[in-house]
PDB file of C-alpha atoms in Angstrom:
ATOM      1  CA  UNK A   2      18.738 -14.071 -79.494  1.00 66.00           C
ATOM      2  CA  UNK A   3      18.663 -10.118 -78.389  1.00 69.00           C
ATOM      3  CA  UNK A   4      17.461  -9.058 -75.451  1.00 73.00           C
ATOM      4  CA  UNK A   5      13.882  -7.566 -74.656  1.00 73.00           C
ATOM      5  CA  UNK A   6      14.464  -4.140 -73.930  1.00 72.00           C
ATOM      6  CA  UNK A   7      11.479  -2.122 -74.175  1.00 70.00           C
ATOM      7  CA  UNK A   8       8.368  -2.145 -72.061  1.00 72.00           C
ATOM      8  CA  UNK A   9       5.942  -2.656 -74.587  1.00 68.00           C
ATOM      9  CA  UNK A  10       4.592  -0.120 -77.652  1.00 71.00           C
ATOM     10  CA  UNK A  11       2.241   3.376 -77.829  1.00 70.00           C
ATOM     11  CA  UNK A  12      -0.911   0.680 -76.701  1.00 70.00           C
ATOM     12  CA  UNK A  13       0.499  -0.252 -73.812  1.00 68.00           C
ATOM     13  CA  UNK A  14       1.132   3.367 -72.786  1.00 67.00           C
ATOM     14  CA  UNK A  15      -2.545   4.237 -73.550  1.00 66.00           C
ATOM     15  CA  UNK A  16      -3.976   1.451 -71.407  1.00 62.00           C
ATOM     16  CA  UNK A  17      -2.417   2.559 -68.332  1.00 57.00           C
ATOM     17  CA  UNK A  18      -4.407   4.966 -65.758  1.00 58.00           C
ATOM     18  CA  UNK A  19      -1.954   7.218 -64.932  1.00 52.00           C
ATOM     19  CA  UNK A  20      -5.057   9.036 -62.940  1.00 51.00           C
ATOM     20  CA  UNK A  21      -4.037  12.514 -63.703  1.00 53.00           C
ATOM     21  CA  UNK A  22      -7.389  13.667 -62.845  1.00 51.00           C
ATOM     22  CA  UNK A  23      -7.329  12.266 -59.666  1.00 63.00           C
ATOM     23  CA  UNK A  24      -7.747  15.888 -57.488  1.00 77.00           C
ATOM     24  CA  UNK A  25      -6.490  18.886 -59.142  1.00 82.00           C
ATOM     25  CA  UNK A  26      -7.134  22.838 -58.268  1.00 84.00           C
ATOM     26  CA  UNK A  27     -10.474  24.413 -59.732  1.00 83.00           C
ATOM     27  CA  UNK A  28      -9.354  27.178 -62.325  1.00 84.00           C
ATOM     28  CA  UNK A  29     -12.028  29.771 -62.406  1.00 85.00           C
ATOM     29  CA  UNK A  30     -11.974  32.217 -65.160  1.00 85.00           C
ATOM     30  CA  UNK A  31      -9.667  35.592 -65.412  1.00 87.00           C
ATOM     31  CA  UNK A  32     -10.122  39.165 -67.767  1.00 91.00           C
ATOM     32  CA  UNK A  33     -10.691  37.708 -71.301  1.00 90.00           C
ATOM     33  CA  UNK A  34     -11.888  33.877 -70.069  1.00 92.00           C
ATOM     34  CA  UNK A  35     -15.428  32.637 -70.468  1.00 92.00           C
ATOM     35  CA  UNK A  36     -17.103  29.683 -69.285  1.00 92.00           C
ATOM     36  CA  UNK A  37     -18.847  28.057 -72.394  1.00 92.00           C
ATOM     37  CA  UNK A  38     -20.916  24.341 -73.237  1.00 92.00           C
ATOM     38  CA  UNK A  39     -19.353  22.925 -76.541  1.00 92.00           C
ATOM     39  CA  UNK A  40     -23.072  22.817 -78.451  1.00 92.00           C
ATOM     40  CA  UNK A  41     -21.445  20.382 -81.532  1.00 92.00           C
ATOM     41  CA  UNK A  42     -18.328  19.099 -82.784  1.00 90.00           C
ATOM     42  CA  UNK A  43     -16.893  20.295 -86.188  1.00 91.00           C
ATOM     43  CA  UNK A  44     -14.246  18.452 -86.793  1.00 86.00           C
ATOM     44  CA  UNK A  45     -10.754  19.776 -87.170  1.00 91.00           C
ATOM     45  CA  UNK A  46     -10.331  20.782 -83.427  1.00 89.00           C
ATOM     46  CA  UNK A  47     -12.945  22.779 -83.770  1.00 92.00           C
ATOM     47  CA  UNK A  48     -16.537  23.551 -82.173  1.00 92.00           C
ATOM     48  CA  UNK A  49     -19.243  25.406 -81.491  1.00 94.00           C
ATOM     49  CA  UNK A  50     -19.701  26.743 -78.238  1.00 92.00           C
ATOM     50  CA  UNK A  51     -22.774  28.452 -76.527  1.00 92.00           C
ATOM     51  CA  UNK A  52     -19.811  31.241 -73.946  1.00 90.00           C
ATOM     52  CA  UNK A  53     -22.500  31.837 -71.226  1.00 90.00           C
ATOM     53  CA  UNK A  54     -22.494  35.472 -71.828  1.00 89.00           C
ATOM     54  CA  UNK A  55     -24.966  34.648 -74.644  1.00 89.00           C
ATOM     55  CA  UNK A  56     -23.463  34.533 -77.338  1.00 90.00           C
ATOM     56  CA  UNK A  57     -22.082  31.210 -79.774  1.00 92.00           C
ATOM     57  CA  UNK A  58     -19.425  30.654 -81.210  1.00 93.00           C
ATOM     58  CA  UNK A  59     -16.625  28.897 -83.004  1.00 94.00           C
ATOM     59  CA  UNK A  60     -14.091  27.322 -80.609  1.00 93.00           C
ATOM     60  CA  UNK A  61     -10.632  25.787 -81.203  1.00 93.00           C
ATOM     61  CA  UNK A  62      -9.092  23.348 -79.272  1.00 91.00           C
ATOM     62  CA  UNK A  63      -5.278  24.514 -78.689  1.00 88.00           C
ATOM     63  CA  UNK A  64      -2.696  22.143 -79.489  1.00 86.00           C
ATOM     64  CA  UNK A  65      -1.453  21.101 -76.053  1.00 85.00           C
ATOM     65  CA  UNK A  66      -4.601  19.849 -75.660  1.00 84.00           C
ATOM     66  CA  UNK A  67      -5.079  18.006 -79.133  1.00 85.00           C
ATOM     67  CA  UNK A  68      -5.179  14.192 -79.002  1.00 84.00           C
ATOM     68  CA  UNK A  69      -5.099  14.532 -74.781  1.00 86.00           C
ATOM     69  CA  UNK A  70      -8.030  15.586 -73.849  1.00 87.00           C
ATOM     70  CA  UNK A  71     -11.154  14.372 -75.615  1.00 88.00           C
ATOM     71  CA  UNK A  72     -13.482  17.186 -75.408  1.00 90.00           C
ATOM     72  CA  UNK A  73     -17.509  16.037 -76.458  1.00 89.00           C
ATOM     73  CA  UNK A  74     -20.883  17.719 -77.035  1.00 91.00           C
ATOM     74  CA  UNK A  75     -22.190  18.800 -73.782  1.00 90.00           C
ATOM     75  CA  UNK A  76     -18.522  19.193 -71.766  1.00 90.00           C
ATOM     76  CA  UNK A  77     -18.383  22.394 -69.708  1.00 92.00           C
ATOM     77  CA  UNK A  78     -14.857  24.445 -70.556  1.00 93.00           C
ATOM     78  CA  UNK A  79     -12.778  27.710 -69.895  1.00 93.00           C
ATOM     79  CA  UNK A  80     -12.441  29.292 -73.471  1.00 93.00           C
ATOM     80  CA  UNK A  81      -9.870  32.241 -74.190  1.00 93.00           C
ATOM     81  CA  UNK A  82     -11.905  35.334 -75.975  1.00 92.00           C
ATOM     82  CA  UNK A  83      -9.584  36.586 -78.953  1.00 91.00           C
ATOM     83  CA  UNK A  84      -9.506  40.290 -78.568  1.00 89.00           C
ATOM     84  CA  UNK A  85      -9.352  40.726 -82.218  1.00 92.00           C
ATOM     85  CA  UNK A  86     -11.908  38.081 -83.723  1.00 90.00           C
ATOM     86  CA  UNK A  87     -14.813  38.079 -81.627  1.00 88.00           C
ATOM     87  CA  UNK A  88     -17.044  35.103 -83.014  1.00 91.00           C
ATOM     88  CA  UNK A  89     -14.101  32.485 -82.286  1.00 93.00           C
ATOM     89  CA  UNK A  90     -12.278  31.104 -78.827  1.00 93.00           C
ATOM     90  CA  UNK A  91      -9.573  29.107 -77.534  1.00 93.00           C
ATOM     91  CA  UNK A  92     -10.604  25.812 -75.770  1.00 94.00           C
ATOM     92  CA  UNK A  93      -8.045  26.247 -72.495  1.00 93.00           C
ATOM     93  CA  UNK A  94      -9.399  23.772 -70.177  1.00 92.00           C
ATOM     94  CA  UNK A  95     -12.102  21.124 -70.032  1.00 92.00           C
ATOM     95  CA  UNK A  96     -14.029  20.776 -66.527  1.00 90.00           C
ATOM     96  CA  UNK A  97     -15.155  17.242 -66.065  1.00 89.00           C
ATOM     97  CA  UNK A  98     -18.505  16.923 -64.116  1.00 87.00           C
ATOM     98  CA  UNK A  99     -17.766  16.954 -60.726  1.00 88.00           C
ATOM     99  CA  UNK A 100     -16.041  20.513 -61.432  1.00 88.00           C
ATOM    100  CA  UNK A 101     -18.391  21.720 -63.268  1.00 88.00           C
ATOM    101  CA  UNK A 102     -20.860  21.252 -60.552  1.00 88.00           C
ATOM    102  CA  UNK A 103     -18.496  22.470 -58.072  1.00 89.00           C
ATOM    103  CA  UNK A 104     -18.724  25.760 -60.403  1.00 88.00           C
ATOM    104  CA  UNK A 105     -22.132  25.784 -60.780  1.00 88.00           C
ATOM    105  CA  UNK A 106     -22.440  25.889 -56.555  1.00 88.00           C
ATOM    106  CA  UNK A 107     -20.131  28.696 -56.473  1.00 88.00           C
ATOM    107  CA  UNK A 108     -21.952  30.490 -58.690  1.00 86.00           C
ATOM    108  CA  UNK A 109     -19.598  30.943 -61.715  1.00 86.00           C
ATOM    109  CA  UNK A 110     -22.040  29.002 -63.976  1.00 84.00           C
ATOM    110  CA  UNK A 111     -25.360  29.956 -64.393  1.00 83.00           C
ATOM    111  CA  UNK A 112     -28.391  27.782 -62.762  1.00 78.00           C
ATOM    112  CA  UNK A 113     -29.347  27.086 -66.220  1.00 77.00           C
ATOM    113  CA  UNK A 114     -26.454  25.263 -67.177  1.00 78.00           C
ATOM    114  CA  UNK A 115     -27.080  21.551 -68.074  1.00 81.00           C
ATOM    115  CA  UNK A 116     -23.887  19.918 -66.713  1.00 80.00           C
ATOM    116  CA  UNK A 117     -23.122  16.301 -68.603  1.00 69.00           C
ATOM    117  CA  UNK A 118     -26.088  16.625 -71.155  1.00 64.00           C
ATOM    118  CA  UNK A 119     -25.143  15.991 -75.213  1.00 53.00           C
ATOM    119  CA  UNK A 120     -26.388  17.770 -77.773  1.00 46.00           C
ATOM    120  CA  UNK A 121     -28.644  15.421 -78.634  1.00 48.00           C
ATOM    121  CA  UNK A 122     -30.414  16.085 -74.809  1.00 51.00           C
ATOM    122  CA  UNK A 123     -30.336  19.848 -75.224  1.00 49.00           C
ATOM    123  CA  UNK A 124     -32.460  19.500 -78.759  1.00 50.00           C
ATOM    124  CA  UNK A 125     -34.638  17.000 -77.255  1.00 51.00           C
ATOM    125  CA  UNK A 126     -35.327  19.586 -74.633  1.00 54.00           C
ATOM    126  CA  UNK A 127     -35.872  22.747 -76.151  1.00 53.00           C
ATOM    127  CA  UNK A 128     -38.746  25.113 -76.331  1.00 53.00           C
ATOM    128  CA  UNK A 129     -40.966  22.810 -78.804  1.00 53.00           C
ATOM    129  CA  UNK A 130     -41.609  20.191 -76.166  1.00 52.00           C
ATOM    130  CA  UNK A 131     -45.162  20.094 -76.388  1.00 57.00           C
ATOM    131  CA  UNK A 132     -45.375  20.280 -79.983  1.00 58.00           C
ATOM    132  CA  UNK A 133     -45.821  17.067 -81.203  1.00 62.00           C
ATOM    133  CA  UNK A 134     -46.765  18.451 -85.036  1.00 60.00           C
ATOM    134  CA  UNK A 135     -44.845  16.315 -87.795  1.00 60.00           C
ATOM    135  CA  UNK A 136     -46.303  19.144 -90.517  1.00 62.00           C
ATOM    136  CA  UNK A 137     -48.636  16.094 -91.976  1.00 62.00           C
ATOM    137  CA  UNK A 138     -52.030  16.306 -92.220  1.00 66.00           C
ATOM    138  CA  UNK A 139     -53.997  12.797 -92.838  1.00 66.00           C
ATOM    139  CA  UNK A 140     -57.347  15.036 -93.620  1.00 69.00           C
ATOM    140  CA  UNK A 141     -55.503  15.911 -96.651  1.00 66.00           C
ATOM    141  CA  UNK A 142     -54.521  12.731 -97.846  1.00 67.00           C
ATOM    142  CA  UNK A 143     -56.648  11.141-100.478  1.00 62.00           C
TER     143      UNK A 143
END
């Protein structure tokens, strides 16, 4: 009878906590970086992201970070601007919350950024709070 010689398969590898995340350095943006909210996911490894300059638009998660680094609706993240196609970005780094609030004290993000809020919150919150109005009138229905 041979010998075990492995330590186990691809499952046992994605169980462990190898607590990467532990305490790393804060990357703040450089010349042609943006801080942007990814709005929705696509599919594909792509996204759309509100860039807090104002504008949306498409991002794309690069491929070291494909399959590593699960990026969600509502995650704060450094995106590269493409000099030639200005509507899409590079995803370059995700911030998990704690960061992102350590950016948002430092002033790199803007006080109205929602930190750790899905999409899902940000439509339940926008400017039609207060409307109520399903479009159905029961005066008009005989």
């Amino acid at each position: 009878m041979p010998k075990p010689k492995g330590n186990g398969g691809k499952n046992r590898r994605r169980g462990k906590g190898d607590g990467e995340e532990s305490k790393r350095e804060l990357e703040f943006k450089e010349e042609g970086q943006e801080y942007a909210q990814v709005v929705k996911m696509l599919g594909n490894g792509r996204c759309n992201c509100f860039c807090f300059d104002g504008v949306t638009r498409l991002g794309h998660i690069r491929g070291k970070m494909r399959k590593k680094v699960w990026i969600t609706a509502g995650d704060i993240v450094l995106v590269g601007l493409r000099e030639f196609q200005d509507e899409k970005v590079d995803i370059i780094h995700k911030y998990s919350a704690d960061e992102a609030r350590n950016l948002k004290q430092y002033g790199e993000l803007p006080e109205t950024a929602r930190i750790n809020e899905t999409a899902v919150d940000m439509a339940m919150t926008d400017d039609n709070t207060n409307n109520d109005d399903i479009g159905i009138d029961f005066d008009d229905i005989k």
